[in-house]
PDB file of C-alpha atoms in Angstrom:
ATOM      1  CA  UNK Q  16      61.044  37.194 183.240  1.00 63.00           C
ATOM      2  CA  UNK Q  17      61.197  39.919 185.679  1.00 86.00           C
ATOM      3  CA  UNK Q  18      64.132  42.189 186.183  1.00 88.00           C
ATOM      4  CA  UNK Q  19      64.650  40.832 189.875  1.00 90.00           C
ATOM      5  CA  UNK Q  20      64.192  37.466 188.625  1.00 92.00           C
ATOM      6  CA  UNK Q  21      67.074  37.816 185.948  1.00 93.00           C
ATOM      7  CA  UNK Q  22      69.259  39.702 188.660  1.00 94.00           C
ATOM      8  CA  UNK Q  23      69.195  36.702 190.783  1.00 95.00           C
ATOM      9  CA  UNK Q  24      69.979  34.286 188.070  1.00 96.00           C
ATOM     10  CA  UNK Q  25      72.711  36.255 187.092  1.00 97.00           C
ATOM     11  CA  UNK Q  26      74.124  36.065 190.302  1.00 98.00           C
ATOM     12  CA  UNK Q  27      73.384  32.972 190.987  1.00 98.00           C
ATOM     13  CA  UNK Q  28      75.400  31.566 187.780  1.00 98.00           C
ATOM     14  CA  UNK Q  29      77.880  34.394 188.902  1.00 98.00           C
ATOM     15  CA  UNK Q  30      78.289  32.684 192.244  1.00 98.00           C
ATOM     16  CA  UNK Q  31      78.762  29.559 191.017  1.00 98.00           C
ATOM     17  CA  UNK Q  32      81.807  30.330 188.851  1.00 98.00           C
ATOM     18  CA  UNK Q  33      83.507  32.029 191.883  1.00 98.00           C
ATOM     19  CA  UNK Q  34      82.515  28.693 194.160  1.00 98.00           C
ATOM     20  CA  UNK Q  35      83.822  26.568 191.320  1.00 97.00           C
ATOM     21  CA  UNK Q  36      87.083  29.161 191.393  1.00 97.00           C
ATOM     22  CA  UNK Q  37      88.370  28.355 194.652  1.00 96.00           C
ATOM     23  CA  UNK Q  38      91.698  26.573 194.119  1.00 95.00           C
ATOM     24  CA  UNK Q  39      91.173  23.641 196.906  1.00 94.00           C
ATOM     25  CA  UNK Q  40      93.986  21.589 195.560  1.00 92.00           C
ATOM     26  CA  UNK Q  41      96.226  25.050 196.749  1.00 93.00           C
ATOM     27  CA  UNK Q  42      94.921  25.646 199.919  1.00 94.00           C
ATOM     28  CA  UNK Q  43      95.214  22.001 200.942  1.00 93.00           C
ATOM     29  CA  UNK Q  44      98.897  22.052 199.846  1.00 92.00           C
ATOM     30  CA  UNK Q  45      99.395  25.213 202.033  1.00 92.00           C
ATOM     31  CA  UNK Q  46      97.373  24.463 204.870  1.00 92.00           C
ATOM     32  CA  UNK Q  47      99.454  21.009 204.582  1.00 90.00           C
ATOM     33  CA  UNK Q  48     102.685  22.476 204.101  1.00 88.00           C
ATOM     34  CA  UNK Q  49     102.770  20.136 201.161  1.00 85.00           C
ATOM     35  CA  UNK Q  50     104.108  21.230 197.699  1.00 87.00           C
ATOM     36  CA  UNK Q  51     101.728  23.860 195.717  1.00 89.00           C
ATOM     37  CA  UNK Q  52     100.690  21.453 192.537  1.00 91.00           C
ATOM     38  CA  UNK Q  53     101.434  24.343 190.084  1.00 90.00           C
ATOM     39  CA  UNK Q  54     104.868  24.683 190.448  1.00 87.00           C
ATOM     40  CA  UNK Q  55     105.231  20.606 189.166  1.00 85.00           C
ATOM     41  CA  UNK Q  56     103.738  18.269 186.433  1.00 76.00           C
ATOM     42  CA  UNK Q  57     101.241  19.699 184.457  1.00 75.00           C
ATOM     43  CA  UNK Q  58     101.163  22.932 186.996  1.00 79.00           C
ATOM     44  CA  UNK Q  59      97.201  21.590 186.901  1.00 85.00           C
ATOM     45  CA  UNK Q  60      95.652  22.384 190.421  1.00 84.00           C
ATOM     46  CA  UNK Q  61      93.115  19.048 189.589  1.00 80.00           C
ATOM     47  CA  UNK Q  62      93.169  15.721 190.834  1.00 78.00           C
ATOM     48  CA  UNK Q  63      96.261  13.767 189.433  1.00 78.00           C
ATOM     49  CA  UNK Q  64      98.400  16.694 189.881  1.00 83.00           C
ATOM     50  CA  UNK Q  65      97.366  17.509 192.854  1.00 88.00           C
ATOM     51  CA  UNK Q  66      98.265  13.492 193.978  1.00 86.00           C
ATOM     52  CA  UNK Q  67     101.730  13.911 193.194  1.00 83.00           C
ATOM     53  CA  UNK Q  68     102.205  17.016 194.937  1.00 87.00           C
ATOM     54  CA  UNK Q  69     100.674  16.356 198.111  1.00 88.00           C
ATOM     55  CA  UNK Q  70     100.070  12.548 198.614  1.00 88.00           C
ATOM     56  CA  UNK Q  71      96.688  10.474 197.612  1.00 86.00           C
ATOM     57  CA  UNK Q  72      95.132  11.117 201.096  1.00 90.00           C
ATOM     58  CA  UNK Q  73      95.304  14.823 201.019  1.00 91.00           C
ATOM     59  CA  UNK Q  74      94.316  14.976 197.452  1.00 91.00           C
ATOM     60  CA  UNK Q  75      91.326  12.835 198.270  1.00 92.00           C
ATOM     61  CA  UNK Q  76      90.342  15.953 200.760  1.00 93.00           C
ATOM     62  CA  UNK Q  77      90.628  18.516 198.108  1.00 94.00           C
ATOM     63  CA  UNK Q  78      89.111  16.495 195.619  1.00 94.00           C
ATOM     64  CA  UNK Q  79      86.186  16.142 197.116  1.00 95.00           C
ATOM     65  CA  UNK Q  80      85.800  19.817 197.666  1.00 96.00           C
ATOM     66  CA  UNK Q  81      86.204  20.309 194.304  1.00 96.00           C
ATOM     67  CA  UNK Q  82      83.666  17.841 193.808  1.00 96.00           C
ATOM     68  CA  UNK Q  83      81.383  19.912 196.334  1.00 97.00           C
ATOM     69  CA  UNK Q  84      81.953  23.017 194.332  1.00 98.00           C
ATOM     70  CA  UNK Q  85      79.637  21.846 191.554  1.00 98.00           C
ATOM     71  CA  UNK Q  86      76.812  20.269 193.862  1.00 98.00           C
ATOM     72  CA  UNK Q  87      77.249  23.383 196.037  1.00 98.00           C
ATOM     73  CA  UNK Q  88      76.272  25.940 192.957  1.00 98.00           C
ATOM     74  CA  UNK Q  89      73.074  23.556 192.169  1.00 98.00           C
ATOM     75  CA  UNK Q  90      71.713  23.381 195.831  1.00 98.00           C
ATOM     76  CA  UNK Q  91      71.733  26.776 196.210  1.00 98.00           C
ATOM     77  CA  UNK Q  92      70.152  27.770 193.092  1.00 97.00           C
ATOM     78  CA  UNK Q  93      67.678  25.053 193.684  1.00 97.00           C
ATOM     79  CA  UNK Q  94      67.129  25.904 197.913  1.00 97.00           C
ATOM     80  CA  UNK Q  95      66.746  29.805 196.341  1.00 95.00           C
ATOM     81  CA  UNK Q  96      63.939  28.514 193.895  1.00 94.00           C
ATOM     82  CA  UNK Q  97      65.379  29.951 190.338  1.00 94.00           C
ATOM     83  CA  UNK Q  98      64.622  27.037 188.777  1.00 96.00           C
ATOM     84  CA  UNK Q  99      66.302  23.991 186.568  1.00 97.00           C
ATOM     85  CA  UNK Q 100      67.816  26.320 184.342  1.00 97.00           C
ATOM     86  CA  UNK Q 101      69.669  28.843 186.286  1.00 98.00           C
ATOM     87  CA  UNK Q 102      70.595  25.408 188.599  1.00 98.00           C
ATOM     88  CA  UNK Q 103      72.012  24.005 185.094  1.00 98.00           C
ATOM     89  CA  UNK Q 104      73.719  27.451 184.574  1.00 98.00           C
ATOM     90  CA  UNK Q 105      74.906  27.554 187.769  1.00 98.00           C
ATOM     91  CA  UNK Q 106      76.510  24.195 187.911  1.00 98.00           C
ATOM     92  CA  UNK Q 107      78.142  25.373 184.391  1.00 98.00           C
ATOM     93  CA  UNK Q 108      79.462  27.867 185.866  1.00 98.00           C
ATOM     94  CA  UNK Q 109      81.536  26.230 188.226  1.00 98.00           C
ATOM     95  CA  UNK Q 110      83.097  23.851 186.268  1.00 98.00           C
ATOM     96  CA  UNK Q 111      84.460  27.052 184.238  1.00 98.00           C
ATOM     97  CA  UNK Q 112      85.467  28.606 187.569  1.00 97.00           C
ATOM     98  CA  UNK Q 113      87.233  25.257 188.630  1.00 97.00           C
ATOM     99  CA  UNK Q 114      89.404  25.360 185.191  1.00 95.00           C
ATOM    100  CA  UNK Q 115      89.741  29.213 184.971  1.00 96.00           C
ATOM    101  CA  UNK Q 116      89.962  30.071 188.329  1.00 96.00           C
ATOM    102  CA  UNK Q 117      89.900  33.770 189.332  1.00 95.00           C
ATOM    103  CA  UNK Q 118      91.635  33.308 192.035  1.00 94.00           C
ATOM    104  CA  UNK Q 119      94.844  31.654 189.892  1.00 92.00           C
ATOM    105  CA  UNK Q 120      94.871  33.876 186.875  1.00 92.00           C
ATOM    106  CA  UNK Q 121      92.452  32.325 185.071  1.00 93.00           C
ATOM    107  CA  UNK Q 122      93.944  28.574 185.208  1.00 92.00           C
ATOM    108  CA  UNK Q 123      93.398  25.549 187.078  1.00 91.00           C
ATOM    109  CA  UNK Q 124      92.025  22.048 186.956  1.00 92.00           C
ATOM    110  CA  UNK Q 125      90.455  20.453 184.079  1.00 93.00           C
ATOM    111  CA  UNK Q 126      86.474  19.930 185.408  1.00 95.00           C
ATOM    112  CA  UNK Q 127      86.123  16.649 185.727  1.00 96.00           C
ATOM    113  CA  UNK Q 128      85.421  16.709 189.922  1.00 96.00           C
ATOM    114  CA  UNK Q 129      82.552  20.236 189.877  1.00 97.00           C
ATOM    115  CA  UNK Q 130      81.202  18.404 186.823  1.00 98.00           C
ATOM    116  CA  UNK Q 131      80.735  14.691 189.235  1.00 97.00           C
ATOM    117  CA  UNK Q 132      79.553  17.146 191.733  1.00 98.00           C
ATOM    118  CA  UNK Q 133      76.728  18.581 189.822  1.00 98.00           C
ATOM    119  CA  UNK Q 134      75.722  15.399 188.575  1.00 98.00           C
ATOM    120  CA  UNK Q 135      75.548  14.291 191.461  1.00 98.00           C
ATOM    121  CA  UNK Q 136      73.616  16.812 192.736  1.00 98.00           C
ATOM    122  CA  UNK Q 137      70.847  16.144 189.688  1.00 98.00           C
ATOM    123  CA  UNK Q 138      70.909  11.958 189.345  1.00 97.00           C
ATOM    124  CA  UNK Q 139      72.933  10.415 192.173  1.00 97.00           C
ATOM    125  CA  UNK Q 140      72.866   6.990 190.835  1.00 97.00           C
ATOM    126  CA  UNK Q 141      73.998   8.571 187.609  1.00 97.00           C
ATOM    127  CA  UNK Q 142      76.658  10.037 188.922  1.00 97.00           C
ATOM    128  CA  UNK Q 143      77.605   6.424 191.061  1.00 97.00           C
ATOM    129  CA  UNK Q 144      77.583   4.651 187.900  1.00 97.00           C
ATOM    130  CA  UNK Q 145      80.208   7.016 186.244  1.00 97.00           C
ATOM    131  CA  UNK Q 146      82.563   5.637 189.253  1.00 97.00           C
ATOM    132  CA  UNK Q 147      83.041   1.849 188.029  1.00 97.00           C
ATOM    133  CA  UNK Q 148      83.940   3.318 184.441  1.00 97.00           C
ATOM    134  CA  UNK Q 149      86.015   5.964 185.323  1.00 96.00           C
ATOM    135  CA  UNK Q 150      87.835   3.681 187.487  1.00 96.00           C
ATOM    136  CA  UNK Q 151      88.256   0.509 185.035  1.00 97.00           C
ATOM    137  CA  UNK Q 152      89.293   2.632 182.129  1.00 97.00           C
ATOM    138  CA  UNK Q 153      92.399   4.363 184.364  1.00 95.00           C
ATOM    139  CA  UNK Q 154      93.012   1.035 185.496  1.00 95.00           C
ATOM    140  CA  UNK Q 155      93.534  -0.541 182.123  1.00 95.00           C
ATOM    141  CA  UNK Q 156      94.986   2.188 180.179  1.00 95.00           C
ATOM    142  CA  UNK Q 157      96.698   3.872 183.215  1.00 92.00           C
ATOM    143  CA  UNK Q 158      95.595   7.223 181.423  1.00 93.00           C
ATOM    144  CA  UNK Q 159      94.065   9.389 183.889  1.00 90.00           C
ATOM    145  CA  UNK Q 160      92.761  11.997 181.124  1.00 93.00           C
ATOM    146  CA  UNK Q 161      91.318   9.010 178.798  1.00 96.00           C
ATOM    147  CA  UNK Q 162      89.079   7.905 182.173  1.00 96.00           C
ATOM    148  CA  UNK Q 163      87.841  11.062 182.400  1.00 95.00           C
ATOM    149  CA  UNK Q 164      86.985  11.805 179.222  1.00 97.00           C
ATOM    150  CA  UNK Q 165      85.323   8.178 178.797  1.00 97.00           C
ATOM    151  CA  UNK Q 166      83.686   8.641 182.548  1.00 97.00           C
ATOM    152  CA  UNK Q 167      82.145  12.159 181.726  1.00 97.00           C
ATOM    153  CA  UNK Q 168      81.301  10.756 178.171  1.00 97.00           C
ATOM    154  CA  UNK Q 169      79.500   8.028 179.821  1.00 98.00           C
ATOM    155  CA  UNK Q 170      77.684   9.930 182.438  1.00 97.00           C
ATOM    156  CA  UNK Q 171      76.510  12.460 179.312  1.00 97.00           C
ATOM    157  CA  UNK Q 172      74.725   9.684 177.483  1.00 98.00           C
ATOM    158  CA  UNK Q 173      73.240   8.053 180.582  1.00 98.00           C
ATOM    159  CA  UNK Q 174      72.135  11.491 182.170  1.00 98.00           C
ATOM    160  CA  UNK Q 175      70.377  11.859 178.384  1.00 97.00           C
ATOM    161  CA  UNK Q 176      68.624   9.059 179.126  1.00 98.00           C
ATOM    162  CA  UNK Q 177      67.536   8.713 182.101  1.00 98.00           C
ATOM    163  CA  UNK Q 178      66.184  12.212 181.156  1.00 98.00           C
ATOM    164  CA  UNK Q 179      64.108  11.100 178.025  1.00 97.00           C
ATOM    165  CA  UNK Q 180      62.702   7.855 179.904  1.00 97.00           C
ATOM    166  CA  UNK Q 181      61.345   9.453 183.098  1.00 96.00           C
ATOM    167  CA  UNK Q 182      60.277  12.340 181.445  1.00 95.00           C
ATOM    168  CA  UNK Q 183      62.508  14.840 183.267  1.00 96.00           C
ATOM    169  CA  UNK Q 184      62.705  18.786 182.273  1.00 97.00           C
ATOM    170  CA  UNK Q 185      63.994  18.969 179.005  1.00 97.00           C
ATOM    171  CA  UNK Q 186      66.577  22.020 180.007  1.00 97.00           C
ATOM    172  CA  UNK Q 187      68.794  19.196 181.843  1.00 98.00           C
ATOM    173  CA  UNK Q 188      70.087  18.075 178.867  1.00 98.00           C
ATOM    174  CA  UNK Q 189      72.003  21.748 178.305  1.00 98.00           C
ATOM    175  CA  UNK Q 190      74.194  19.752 181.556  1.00 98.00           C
ATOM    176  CA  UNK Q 191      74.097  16.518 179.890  1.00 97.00           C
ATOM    177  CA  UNK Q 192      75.519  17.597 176.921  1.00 97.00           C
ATOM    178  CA  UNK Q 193      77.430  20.590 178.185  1.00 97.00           C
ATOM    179  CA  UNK Q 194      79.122  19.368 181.064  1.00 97.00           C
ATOM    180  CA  UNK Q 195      80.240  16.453 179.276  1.00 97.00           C
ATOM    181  CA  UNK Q 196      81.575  19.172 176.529  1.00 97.00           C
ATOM    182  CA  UNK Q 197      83.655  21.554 179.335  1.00 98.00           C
ATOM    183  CA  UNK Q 198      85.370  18.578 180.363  1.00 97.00           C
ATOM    184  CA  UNK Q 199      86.477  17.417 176.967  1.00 97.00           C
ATOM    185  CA  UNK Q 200      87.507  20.848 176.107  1.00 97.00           C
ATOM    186  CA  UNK Q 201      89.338  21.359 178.859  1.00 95.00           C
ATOM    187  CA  UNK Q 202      91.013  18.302 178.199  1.00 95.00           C
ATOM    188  CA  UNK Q 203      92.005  19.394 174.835  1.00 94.00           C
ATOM    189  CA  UNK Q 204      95.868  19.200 174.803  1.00 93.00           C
ATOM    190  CA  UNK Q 205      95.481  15.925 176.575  1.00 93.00           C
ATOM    191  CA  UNK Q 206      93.286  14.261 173.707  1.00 95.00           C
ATOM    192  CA  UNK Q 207      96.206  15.779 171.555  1.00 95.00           C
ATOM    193  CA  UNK Q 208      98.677  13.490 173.029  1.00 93.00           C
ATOM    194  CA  UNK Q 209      96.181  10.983 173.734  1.00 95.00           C
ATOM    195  CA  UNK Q 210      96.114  11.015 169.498  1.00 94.00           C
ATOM    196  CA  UNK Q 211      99.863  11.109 168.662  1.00 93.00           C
ATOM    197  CA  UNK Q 212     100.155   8.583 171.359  1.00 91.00           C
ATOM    198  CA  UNK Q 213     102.542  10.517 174.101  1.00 88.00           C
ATOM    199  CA  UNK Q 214     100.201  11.002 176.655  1.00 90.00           C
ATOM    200  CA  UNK Q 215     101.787  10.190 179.750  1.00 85.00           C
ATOM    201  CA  UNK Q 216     100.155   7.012 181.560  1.00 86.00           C
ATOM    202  CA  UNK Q 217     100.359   7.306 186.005  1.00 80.00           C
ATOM    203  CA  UNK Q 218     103.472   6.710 187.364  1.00 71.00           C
ATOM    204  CA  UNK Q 219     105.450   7.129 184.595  1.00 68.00           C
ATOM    205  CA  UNK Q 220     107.420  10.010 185.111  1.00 60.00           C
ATOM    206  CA  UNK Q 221     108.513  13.113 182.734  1.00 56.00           C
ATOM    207  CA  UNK Q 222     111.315  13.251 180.448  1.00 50.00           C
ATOM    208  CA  UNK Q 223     112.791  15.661 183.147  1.00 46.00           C
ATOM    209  CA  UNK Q 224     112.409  13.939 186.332  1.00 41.00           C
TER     210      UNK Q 224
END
C-alpha cells in the first residue's frame, strides 16, 4: 500500500474514534439543562443512564446520535474510497471512542448504539432485525445489559451469515465478530453481576436511592 494510502487510513480510523468520542448523552443534558448522566447511576454517558438523567425523549435524541457516530465513521471512509477495511476499522474505532471517550477522560458509554450504527450502515435489514430481539429480551428480563449483549450477539451471527451466503468481502467479518466483541467487553462488569445474579433490572432502583 502506498504511504498516502496508509496516511489516510490512519486518519480515517483516527477520525472515527474522535466521532465515536463525542459525549452526546452530555451535551444533550447541558443543552437541556437536564442532569449530566455521570454524576448518577452507573455515571455511564450511554443509553439507560442517560434515560434516567434526562427523560426517555431526550435520551432518544442523543441516542440516536450516538447511533450516527458509528454509521458516520463508515460513510465517510466509504464516500473517501479507502475501502471495506479501513470502513471496518473505522467503524471500530468509534465504538472505542464512544466507551473511552477523549473528550470524558477516557470513559463513557458501553457501545452498543455506534456498534447499531455501523451495522446499519453495512446490512440495514441486519441491523432492523437486531431491534425485535433487543427489545423482547429487555422486555422479559427487564435487564437492559442482557438485551444488549443478546441483541449485538445476535446481529454478530446473522451479519456472519448473511456474509458467507451472498458472498460478501470476507474482511466484514473482522465487524461481525469484533463489534459484537467491544460490546461484550465493555459490558464486562455487567455480565459479572449478570452471573452472581445482582444485576440491577429497569426501574428498580439502587440500594442508595
Amino acid at each position: 500500500m502506498e504511504p498516502l494510502l496508509i496516511l489516510r487510513a490512519v486518519l480515517l480510523i483516527a477520525v472515527g474514534y474522535v466521532i465515536g468520542g463525542i459525549p452526546w448523552g452530555v451535551i444533550v443534558a447541558r443543552v437541556s439543562g437536564g442532569t449530566d448522566p455521570r454524576t448518577i447511576g452507573s455515571g455511564r454517558t450511554g443509553g439507560a443512564n442517560t434515560m434516567r438523567a434526562i427523560g426517555p425523549r431526550l435520551a432518544l435524541t442523543a441516542g440516536i446520535l450516538d447511533l450516527l457516530k458509528g454509521t458516520a465513521a463508515v460513510l465517510l471512509a466509504r464516500v473517501l474510497g479507502a475501502g471495506v477495511e479501513v470502513e471496518v476499522l473505522a467503524g471500530l474505532a468509534s465504538i472505542i471512542g464512544h466507551s473511552r471517550s477523549p473528550f470524558l477522560g477516557f470513559g463513557g458509554g458501553r457501545g452498543v448504539a455506534p456498534a447499531f450504527g455501523v451495522l446499519l450502515a453495512f446490512q440495514p435489514l441486519v441491523a432492523f432485525a437486531v431491534i425485535p430481539v433487543f427489545a423482547a429480551v429487555i422486555a422479559i428480563t427487564r435487564y437492559s445489559s442482557l438485551g444488549s449483549l443478546t441483541g449485538s450477539a445476535f446481529g454478530g451471527i446473522l451479519f456472519g451469515i448473511v456474509i458467507a451466503t451472498q458472498n460478501l468481502d470476507p474482511f466484514l467479518y473482522v465487524y461481525a465478530v469484533g463489534g459484537a466483541g467491544l460490546v461484550w467487553l465493555f459490558h464486562w462488569d455487567n455480565i459479572g453481576r449478570l452471573l452472581r445474579g445482582q444485576e440491577r433490572k429497569i426501574g428498580t432502583p439502587r440500594p442508595e436511592e
